[in-house]
């Protein structure tokens, strides 16, 4: 991996529909099952002693999340569904021209998914592209299965990468469109949100040491669903799994919560962003010093949210080395002695809102 | 207009993004303003003595609804946005080949919209296609403007047409995809839902005397927003504007309410259907006798909802003649002496749920 | 039982805290368990082959509902908790002076409750008064037990009696206070709501053939909880158990739903009425012809809701004979040929809202 | 003021119904009006150039809050309504026997309220007791006046006092009942919640330098109403007025938000605690080290919430001197080097949840 600009492939990029599933390695499958199934209520499509295939209540493809038992907690694949079988060919050719390692499996890498290609992309992430997939029952109408915090869709991925503009250019070439980003007055980009489906994002790039996985996000229908997950974690005396939130995002305008699975993989619960499907959908750029950019209510972002993330694997299953971000970090420029934030741009006083220093 | 099958145009259909706005003729602009602005809280983009341009809180194009003062309450246009300026050319050529009357206006038919084509489509509806449009502020973050029943998006149109399969075939040719429909055991289709964006529909065809406009639907974020509209109508002693609902749809799985504007134009308030963007998204077919198809809780559909609808205009502004549906009507086959409905398919007893006969 | 005015007892009435539990006879305990436990999620405090003791999530006394297997569906007791052990003595003396049959059991009539008196009251209802009761865990914080439609409190009873003013005078003597009622221009009272705790009611009198039990009401925290019960009943293909609603009451201003248990015992799910604890709390009188009195949105009351109710038992366990109401009935004066309703009092047109005639 | 035990008055205490209103002094009436009326939506009952009388939507007495222009931000009265006119006499006699300064005004101290007594109570707080009050319209059904964050009731006061057990004994003598408290293993009490009406509290004692007013709390119907207030403050670029929350309390089980008015007076928005009206209602004692006691989700309490509070006035309108708490403070024993908290009692590791140290 190099920080040189990623070239534009001459191959037509695959027509990506949406983020479809993530495969993660967990170190204690039973504990992870308790988290994702018993607490969060994801639906088990199938499972065996080494893996569990999970989906959301409105999903009709085989799974949105694969848990695989393994020695090191990490992400094995960020999988995107493409529009047709031919798009898998395009994906393979596209990345081959970029000089990336690719691996094609006609029978898929995981259960329920057919012909697929996995690549180590120019940013070091394991991306998968597939079209063929088993259909399973869309459980949307099965309200007898809904808990108070019912997860109804996979919404997006979020990836940590040192050089956001470099990654953004690569993803735009691949067909993604930016909907929002965070910059400073010097033009440094701290994060960018990119979409294929008609929401704010299918994936986002968060500036930091990478490649790492920042989070995977599932949707609920309403805000109270998210609050009920917090209430339940409290009741189970697992409130320390709540890392940040709940709150209202500035970016995306969605309501959010970040929690941590038993391996520290970060999961966002998310609801109610806006339609972005028009080609001239206005891009929203946030000032990194705007204290409402990441939490519209000005509640502080906890440091771990900036610094912690999950390793990602190469195609042999080995963790990718993590490269340091060289640009300023969002935490450094917005918090503490060197950084500042504002609530009202023209106010003389900077800093966090009243009371938020311990 | 004829009931003969509509031929398939050899012209590439325009790439339609989404339903974008409706232009309706109202007979008392001030009363309509009270309904749409004061009660429903739509945002006024601009207005003059003859027309009001309204949008939802998350919209960034000039308007989602145009109210125009006129002598006869009717719909002047169902307007769809297309992906590019060239798609307007395609739309014009597409309908010309179908033998439809078309009218192209480089400066648009209404304020805020540029180069557009209006057509009288093979079903007799006034369709508009445009790309150029003024951008206005997306007010999504302006919570100081949100009322308890805030309308955040235009969701869909619904059209009444006598022959649903005929209309469905025409719309599928045009690039729409069916997500759900209602049929009976003899293969009669009573209604079909068709989409371009990633929701259950951008428009739907309801079997009945047509061409008429059944309703226009706006979205809220949550279900309580819809309930608050009912509460407000009660407080204003206008509860008789509530025609049907609130309730949960079977079709679409969304939460809904139908209300009537001062001219009797039907407005749906709608929230929380599901993602449909995959090409193999499973089509859901409902049995017309399933008493939960239109209201998941089995609450009866009021007769007016089946029989009443708004006239539509031709390109000269004259109401289109209404052609009778010849197939059986949904109301007739599901209610009363000749019709039946069931809650559980194998139950011997048919009919409405307990108590619902006056 | 006679329709003569009920005398005022010279005994100090017991200090009633609140409605506390109802004992009902069900004809198929397993089916009732499915309804109250599996579907509604009431918590089982204890059970044996003949009875099940159920409570709501915020309750700390042994139960709010006793289901007892028996040959005829009926209500065995409307039980009120009093402030002290001595109030049970007062209750016994109070009813003895009224000439009512009473039965005192130092060990209680049901599990979990100690010293109690049951009476057949002047209206023919089996009332119980107790103070001693086993404390059980208040499960309010046990969010891991909450379903989407969690029932958190017993809110009230509702009783059908032929002569509402007669019953109201008796209950006011007993210490209840009226919060709202429904009357007509001739002074006929159709219903009255009476409270001890600080809500709109602990019990209500509905004019009709009685004594019968109209419904028992449990509270949820929010309106979406009630909607989720409807969604679940739809998913279980039991939507025909939804008799009326969901909707907003005019009377009480609460959000409501009426459903029917397997024996036809009516259960209301209820949320968000107002504080009534001041002695000069204003009484709200509704015009029986006001179409928003029972549903603020003007949705029609189904006939069964007016006519059907549960038998009540005497102290020997025999159903009380039902006496006909002689005053006009609410249904007759508001619906159909002889009756009328209005949405706006001064409108010339009466009648239901648009479309509600089949 | 002395720290000696407060004697028990031999006078029958007044029968207090509920906390009824607070009179606060604000230094810029126009800015306070913007906060309480324009942002929070409290209803103006009447106003003049020096004062504004505000009420909640479900209130029928003249006001729940009086804003009075003055030189020093402070609280002029914590006013409780009593059951009868005679209870005002009892209150006067009760405090006279305790040796407190009292002032009786037959025409009331503020508009809308008649015969009242104000006292400087043994803890140094200005308490008022009244029965006579003007009735105004209960606006509960006026949904056209509801904003998304509608405040429907005054719920409680919260007072800071150095010696909580001393204050608790005094309030229990006065007829209040404790519902919950926070203690440590040495028996130090950090806070106590006391009620007259059937909720968790009408007032609470928070251990700290006092007498000071910690907050006044208004209720919404649902949790989303509280979230919408945050959203609106963000939209107005006033998110720095959000001091703490929103979140779920451990104590009271209610959903909460703390915001600050332009003078720094703290306002809580609160919803959904539980019924407490039975005399044997179980008292809940929380361990001060339980990290979920004040926020069920374990989110940290900001320091200002522990340390900042409003001055209170004596009957001449002069600020009461503030006496230091001598017992350990809750902040000191739970945060940082000297203090600890736990999420699971038996865990070896103490401390805040992951990430919450800057």
CSV table of C-alpha atoms in Angstrom, one decimal, chain D residues 3-305:
chain,number,residue,atom,x,y,z
D,3,UNK,CA,-27.7,22.3,61.4
D,4,UNK,CA,-29.5,21.1,64.5
D,5,UNK,CA,-32.3,18.6,64.0
D,6,UNK,CA,-35.5,20.3,63.0
D,7,UNK,CA,-38.1,19.7,65.6
D,8,UNK,CA,-41.4,18.1,64.8
D,9,UNK,CA,-44.2,20.6,64.9
D,10,UNK,CA,-47.2,19.7,67.1
D,11,UNK,CA,-49.5,21.4,64.6
D,12,UNK,CA,-51.2,19.2,62.0
D,13,UNK,CA,-49.3,19.7,58.8
D,14,UNK,CA,-51.2,21.2,55.8
D,15,UNK,CA,-52.5,18.6,53.4
D,16,UNK,CA,-50.3,19.4,50.4
D,17,UNK,CA,-51.6,18.3,47.0
D,18,UNK,CA,-48.6,18.9,44.8
D,19,UNK,CA,-45.9,21.3,43.7
D,20,UNK,CA,-47.8,24.0,41.9
D,21,UNK,CA,-45.5,26.8,40.7
D,22,UNK,CA,-42.2,28.4,41.1
D,23,UNK,CA,-41.5,32.1,41.1
D,24,UNK,CA,-38.1,32.9,39.7
D,25,UNK,CA,-36.2,36.2,39.3
D,26,UNK,CA,-34.6,36.7,35.9
D,27,UNK,CA,-32.3,39.4,34.9
D,28,UNK,CA,-33.5,40.0,31.3
D,29,UNK,CA,-37.2,39.3,31.0
D,30,UNK,CA,-37.2,39.4,27.2
D,31,UNK,CA,-34.4,36.8,26.9
D,32,UNK,CA,-36.2,34.6,29.4
D,33,UNK,CA,-39.4,35.0,27.5
D,34,UNK,CA,-37.7,33.8,24.4
D,35,UNK,CA,-36.4,30.8,26.2
D,36,UNK,CA,-39.6,29.7,28.0
D,37,UNK,CA,-42.2,30.8,25.5
D,38,UNK,CA,-40.6,30.8,22.0
D,39,UNK,CA,-38.3,27.8,22.6
D,40,UNK,CA,-40.1,25.7,25.2
D,41,UNK,CA,-43.6,26.7,24.3
D,42,UNK,CA,-45.0,27.4,27.7
D,43,UNK,CA,-48.3,29.2,27.5
D,44,UNK,CA,-48.6,32.8,28.6
D,45,UNK,CA,-51.5,33.2,31.0
D,46,UNK,CA,-50.7,36.9,31.5
D,47,UNK,CA,-47.8,39.2,31.4
D,48,UNK,CA,-46.7,42.8,32.0
D,49,UNK,CA,-43.4,44.6,31.7
D,50,UNK,CA,-42.1,43.1,34.9
D,51,UNK,CA,-43.4,39.6,35.0
D,52,UNK,CA,-44.7,36.7,32.9
D,53,UNK,CA,-47.1,34.1,34.1
D,54,UNK,CA,-46.7,30.8,32.4
D,55,UNK,CA,-48.4,27.4,32.4
D,56,UNK,CA,-48.2,24.0,30.9
D,57,UNK,CA,-50.8,22.7,28.4
D,58,UNK,CA,-52.7,20.4,30.8
D,59,UNK,CA,-52.7,22.9,33.7
D,60,UNK,CA,-56.0,24.5,34.9
D,61,UNK,CA,-54.6,26.8,37.6
D,62,UNK,CA,-53.3,30.2,36.7
D,63,UNK,CA,-49.7,29.4,36.3
D,64,UNK,CA,-46.8,26.9,37.0
D,65,UNK,CA,-44.0,29.5,36.6
D,66,UNK,CA,-43.7,33.2,37.3
D,67,UNK,CA,-40.8,35.0,35.7
D,68,UNK,CA,-40.1,38.3,37.5
D,69,UNK,CA,-37.5,40.8,36.3
D,70,UNK,CA,-35.0,41.5,39.0
D,71,UNK,CA,-31.4,42.4,39.7
D,72,UNK,CA,-30.1,38.9,40.8
D,73,UNK,CA,-31.2,35.6,39.3
D,74,UNK,CA,-32.7,33.6,42.1
D,75,UNK,CA,-35.8,31.7,43.2
D,76,UNK,CA,-38.4,33.7,45.1
D,77,UNK,CA,-40.8,30.9,45.9
D,78,UNK,CA,-41.4,27.2,45.7
D,79,UNK,CA,-45.2,27.1,45.8
D,80,UNK,CA,-47.3,24.1,46.8
D,81,UNK,CA,-51.0,23.8,46.5
D,82,UNK,CA,-52.9,22.5,49.6
D,83,UNK,CA,-56.3,20.7,49.7
D,84,UNK,CA,-58.4,23.5,51.3
D,85,UNK,CA,-58.4,27.1,52.5
D,86,UNK,CA,-57.9,25.9,56.0
D,87,UNK,CA,-54.7,24.2,55.1
D,88,UNK,CA,-53.2,27.6,54.5
D,89,UNK,CA,-54.0,28.4,58.2
D,90,UNK,CA,-52.4,25.1,59.2
D,91,UNK,CA,-49.3,25.9,57.2
D,92,UNK,CA,-48.9,29.2,58.8
D,93,UNK,CA,-49.3,27.8,62.3
D,94,UNK,CA,-47.1,24.9,61.5
D,95,UNK,CA,-44.1,27.0,60.5
D,96,UNK,CA,-44.7,29.5,63.3
D,97,UNK,CA,-44.3,26.8,65.8
D,98,UNK,CA,-41.1,25.8,64.1
D,99,UNK,CA,-39.9,29.3,64.7
D,100,UNK,CA,-39.8,30.2,61.0
D,101,UNK,CA,-40.5,33.6,59.6
D,102,UNK,CA,-43.9,33.6,57.8
D,103,UNK,CA,-45.8,36.1,55.8
D,104,UNK,CA,-49.5,35.8,55.1
D,105,UNK,CA,-51.2,37.7,52.3
D,106,UNK,CA,-54.9,37.3,51.8
D,107,UNK,CA,-54.6,38.6,48.2
D,108,UNK,CA,-51.6,36.5,47.4
D,109,UNK,CA,-48.1,37.3,46.4
D,110,UNK,CA,-48.6,36.9,42.7
D,111,UNK,CA,-51.4,37.4,40.2
D,112,UNK,CA,-54.0,34.6,40.0
D,113,UNK,CA,-53.3,33.2,43.5
D,114,UNK,CA,-55.4,34.3,46.6
D,115,UNK,CA,-54.8,33.8,50.3
D,116,UNK,CA,-51.3,32.5,50.7
D,117,UNK,CA,-48.6,32.1,53.2
D,118,UNK,CA,-44.9,32.3,52.4
D,119,UNK,CA,-42.3,31.0,54.9
D,120,UNK,CA,-38.5,30.8,55.1
D,121,UNK,CA,-38.4,27.1,56.0
D,122,UNK,CA,-35.9,25.5,58.3
D,123,UNK,CA,-33.7,24.7,55.4
D,124,UNK,CA,-33.7,28.3,54.3
D,125,UNK,CA,-36.0,27.8,51.3
D,126,UNK,CA,-38.9,30.2,50.5
D,127,UNK,CA,-42.0,27.9,50.5
D,128,UNK,CA,-45.5,29.1,49.7
D,129,UNK,CA,-48.8,27.4,50.4
D,130,UNK,CA,-52.0,28.4,48.8
D,131,UNK,CA,-55.4,27.0,47.9
D,132,UNK,CA,-57.2,29.8,46.2
D,133,UNK,CA,-56.3,30.2,42.6
D,134,UNK,CA,-57.8,31.4,39.4
D,135,UNK,CA,-58.9,28.6,37.0
D,136,UNK,CA,-57.9,29.0,33.4
D,137,UNK,CA,-58.5,26.9,30.4
D,138,UNK,CA,-56.9,23.4,30.5
D,139,UNK,CA,-55.5,23.4,27.0
D,140,UNK,CA,-55.0,19.6,26.9
D,141,UNK,CA,-57.3,19.2,23.8
D,142,UNK,CA,-55.8,22.2,22.0
D,143,UNK,CA,-53.5,20.3,19.8
D,144,UNK,CA,-53.2,23.2,17.5
D,145,UNK,CA,-51.1,24.8,20.2
D,146,UNK,CA,-48.8,21.8,20.7
D,147,UNK,CA,-45.2,22.0,19.4
D,148,UNK,CA,-43.1,18.9,19.0
D,149,UNK,CA,-41.7,19.3,22.5
D,150,UNK,CA,-45.0,20.2,24.2
D,151,UNK,CA,-44.7,20.7,28.0
D,152,UNK,CA,-47.9,19.3,29.5
D,153,UNK,CA,-47.3,19.4,33.3
D,154,UNK,CA,-45.2,20.8,36.0
D,155,UNK,CA,-43.6,17.7,37.5
D,156,UNK,CA,-41.3,18.6,40.4
D,157,UNK,CA,-38.8,20.9,42.1
D,158,UNK,CA,-35.3,19.9,43.2
D,159,UNK,CA,-33.5,21.7,46.1
D,160,UNK,CA,-29.9,21.6,47.1
D,161,UNK,CA,-29.3,21.4,50.8
D,162,UNK,CA,-26.2,20.4,52.8
D,163,UNK,CA,-27.7,17.9,55.1
D,164,UNK,CA,-30.1,15.6,53.3
D,165,UNK,CA,-31.2,13.4,56.2
D,166,UNK,CA,-32.0,16.6,58.2
D,167,UNK,CA,-34.1,17.9,55.3
D,168,UNK,CA,-35.7,14.6,54.7
D,169,UNK,CA,-36.9,14.3,58.3
D,170,UNK,CA,-38.4,17.8,58.0
D,171,UNK,CA,-40.2,17.0,54.8
D,172,UNK,CA,-41.5,13.7,56.1
D,173,UNK,CA,-42.9,15.5,59.1
D,174,UNK,CA,-44.6,17.9,56.7
D,175,UNK,CA,-46.3,14.9,55.1
D,176,UNK,CA,-44.0,14.1,52.2
D,177,UNK,CA,-43.0,10.4,51.6
D,178,UNK,CA,-39.6,9.3,50.3
D,179,UNK,CA,-39.8,7.2,47.1
D,180,UNK,CA,-36.0,6.8,46.4
D,181,UNK,CA,-32.7,7.9,47.7
D,182,UNK,CA,-29.0,7.6,47.1
D,183,UNK,CA,-26.7,6.4,49.9
D,184,UNK,CA,-23.3,4.9,50.4
D,185,UNK,CA,-22.1,1.9,52.4
D,186,UNK,CA,-21.4,4.2,55.4
D,187,UNK,CA,-25.0,5.5,55.5
D,188,UNK,CA,-24.3,8.9,54.0
D,189,UNK,CA,-27.3,10.1,52.1
D,190,UNK,CA,-26.5,12.0,48.9
D,191,UNK,CA,-30.0,12.7,47.7
D,192,UNK,CA,-33.7,11.9,48.4
D,193,UNK,CA,-36.9,12.1,46.4
D,194,UNK,CA,-40.1,13.0,48.1
D,195,UNK,CA,-43.7,13.0,46.9
D,196,UNK,CA,-47.2,14.2,47.7
D,197,UNK,CA,-49.0,13.4,44.4
D,198,UNK,CA,-48.7,9.9,42.9
D,199,UNK,CA,-45.4,10.3,41.1
D,200,UNK,CA,-41.9,9.8,42.2
D,201,UNK,CA,-41.6,13.3,43.5
D,202,UNK,CA,-42.9,16.8,44.1
D,203,UNK,CA,-39.5,17.8,45.3
D,204,UNK,CA,-36.1,16.3,45.9
D,205,UNK,CA,-33.2,17.0,48.1
D,206,UNK,CA,-29.8,17.0,46.5
D,207,UNK,CA,-26.9,17.1,48.8
D,208,UNK,CA,-24.7,20.2,48.3
D,209,UNK,CA,-24.0,23.7,49.3
D,210,UNK,CA,-27.4,25.3,50.0
D,211,UNK,CA,-30.1,26.4,50.2
D,212,UNK,CA,-30.1,26.6,46.4
D,213,UNK,CA,-32.6,25.5,43.7
D,214,UNK,CA,-31.2,22.7,41.6
D,215,UNK,CA,-34.0,22.6,39.0
D,216,UNK,CA,-37.6,22.8,38.1
D,217,UNK,CA,-39.0,20.0,36.0
D,218,UNK,CA,-41.8,20.0,33.4
D,219,UNK,CA,-43.3,16.9,31.8
D,220,UNK,CA,-43.8,15.9,28.2
D,221,UNK,CA,-46.0,13.0,27.1
D,222,UNK,CA,-43.3,11.0,25.3
D,223,UNK,CA,-39.6,10.7,24.9
D,224,UNK,CA,-39.5,12.0,21.4
D,225,UNK,CA,-40.9,15.3,22.7
D,226,UNK,CA,-37.7,15.7,24.7
D,227,UNK,CA,-35.5,14.8,21.8
D,228,UNK,CA,-37.2,17.4,19.7
D,229,UNK,CA,-36.3,20.1,22.2
D,230,UNK,CA,-32.6,19.1,21.8
D,231,UNK,CA,-33.1,19.2,18.0
D,232,UNK,CA,-34.6,22.6,18.2
D,233,UNK,CA,-31.8,24.0,20.4
D,234,UNK,CA,-29.3,22.7,17.9
D,235,UNK,CA,-31.2,24.4,15.1
D,236,UNK,CA,-31.1,27.7,17.0
D,237,UNK,CA,-27.4,27.2,17.6
D,238,UNK,CA,-28.1,27.1,21.3
D,239,UNK,CA,-27.0,23.5,22.0
D,240,UNK,CA,-24.8,24.9,24.7
D,241,UNK,CA,-27.9,25.3,26.8
D,242,UNK,CA,-28.1,21.5,26.9
D,243,UNK,CA,-26.3,20.7,30.1
D,244,UNK,CA,-26.9,17.0,30.5
D,245,UNK,CA,-28.8,14.3,28.7
D,246,UNK,CA,-31.1,13.4,27.2
D,247,UNK,CA,-31.0,10.1,29.0
D,248,UNK,CA,-32.8,7.6,31.2
D,249,UNK,CA,-32.6,8.1,34.9
D,250,UNK,CA,-31.9,5.2,37.2
D,251,UNK,CA,-33.6,7.0,40.0
D,252,UNK,CA,-37.3,7.5,39.0
D,253,UNK,CA,-36.9,5.5,35.8
D,254,UNK,CA,-37.9,8.6,33.9
D,255,UNK,CA,-36.5,9.9,30.7
D,256,UNK,CA,-34.8,13.3,31.2
D,257,UNK,CA,-33.0,16.3,29.8
D,258,UNK,CA,-31.4,19.2,31.7
D,259,UNK,CA,-31.2,22.6,30.0
D,260,UNK,CA,-30.2,26.0,31.3
D,261,UNK,CA,-32.2,29.2,31.0
D,262,UNK,CA,-30.5,32.5,30.2
D,263,UNK,CA,-29.7,33.1,33.9
D,264,UNK,CA,-28.5,29.6,34.4
D,265,UNK,CA,-31.6,28.4,36.1
D,266,UNK,CA,-31.7,24.7,35.4
D,267,UNK,CA,-34.8,23.2,33.8
D,268,UNK,CA,-35.5,19.5,33.5
D,269,UNK,CA,-37.7,18.0,30.9
D,270,UNK,CA,-39.0,14.8,32.2
D,271,UNK,CA,-41.3,11.9,31.3
D,272,UNK,CA,-42.6,8.6,32.5
D,273,UNK,CA,-41.9,7.8,36.0
D,274,UNK,CA,-44.2,5.4,37.9
D,275,UNK,CA,-47.2,5.4,40.3
D,276,UNK,CA,-46.2,5.8,43.9
D,277,UNK,CA,-49.6,6.5,45.6
D,278,UNK,CA,-49.8,3.4,47.9
D,279,UNK,CA,-48.6,4.1,51.5
D,280,UNK,CA,-46.3,1.0,51.4
D,281,UNK,CA,-44.8,2.0,48.0
D,282,UNK,CA,-41.4,0.4,48.1
D,283,UNK,CA,-38.5,2.8,48.7
D,284,UNK,CA,-35.7,2.3,46.2
D,285,UNK,CA,-32.2,2.9,47.6
D,286,UNK,CA,-29.4,3.3,45.2
D,287,UNK,CA,-25.7,2.8,45.9
D,288,UNK,CA,-23.9,6.1,45.2
D,289,UNK,CA,-21.2,4.1,43.4
D,290,UNK,CA,-23.7,2.5,41.1
D,291,UNK,CA,-22.8,4.1,37.8
D,292,UNK,CA,-26.4,3.7,36.5
D,293,UNK,CA,-28.1,5.5,39.4
D,294,UNK,CA,-28.3,8.9,37.7
D,295,UNK,CA,-28.0,7.8,34.2
D,296,UNK,CA,-29.2,4.2,33.5
D,297,UNK,CA,-27.0,4.1,30.4
D,298,UNK,CA,-23.9,5.0,32.4
D,299,UNK,CA,-23.4,8.3,30.6
D,300,UNK,CA,-21.4,10.6,32.9
D,301,UNK,CA,-22.9,13.4,35.0
D,302,UNK,CA,-21.2,16.6,34.0
D,303,UNK,CA,-19.5,18.4,36.9
D,304,UNK,CA,-21.6,21.6,36.6
D,305,UNK,CA,-24.7,19.5,37.3
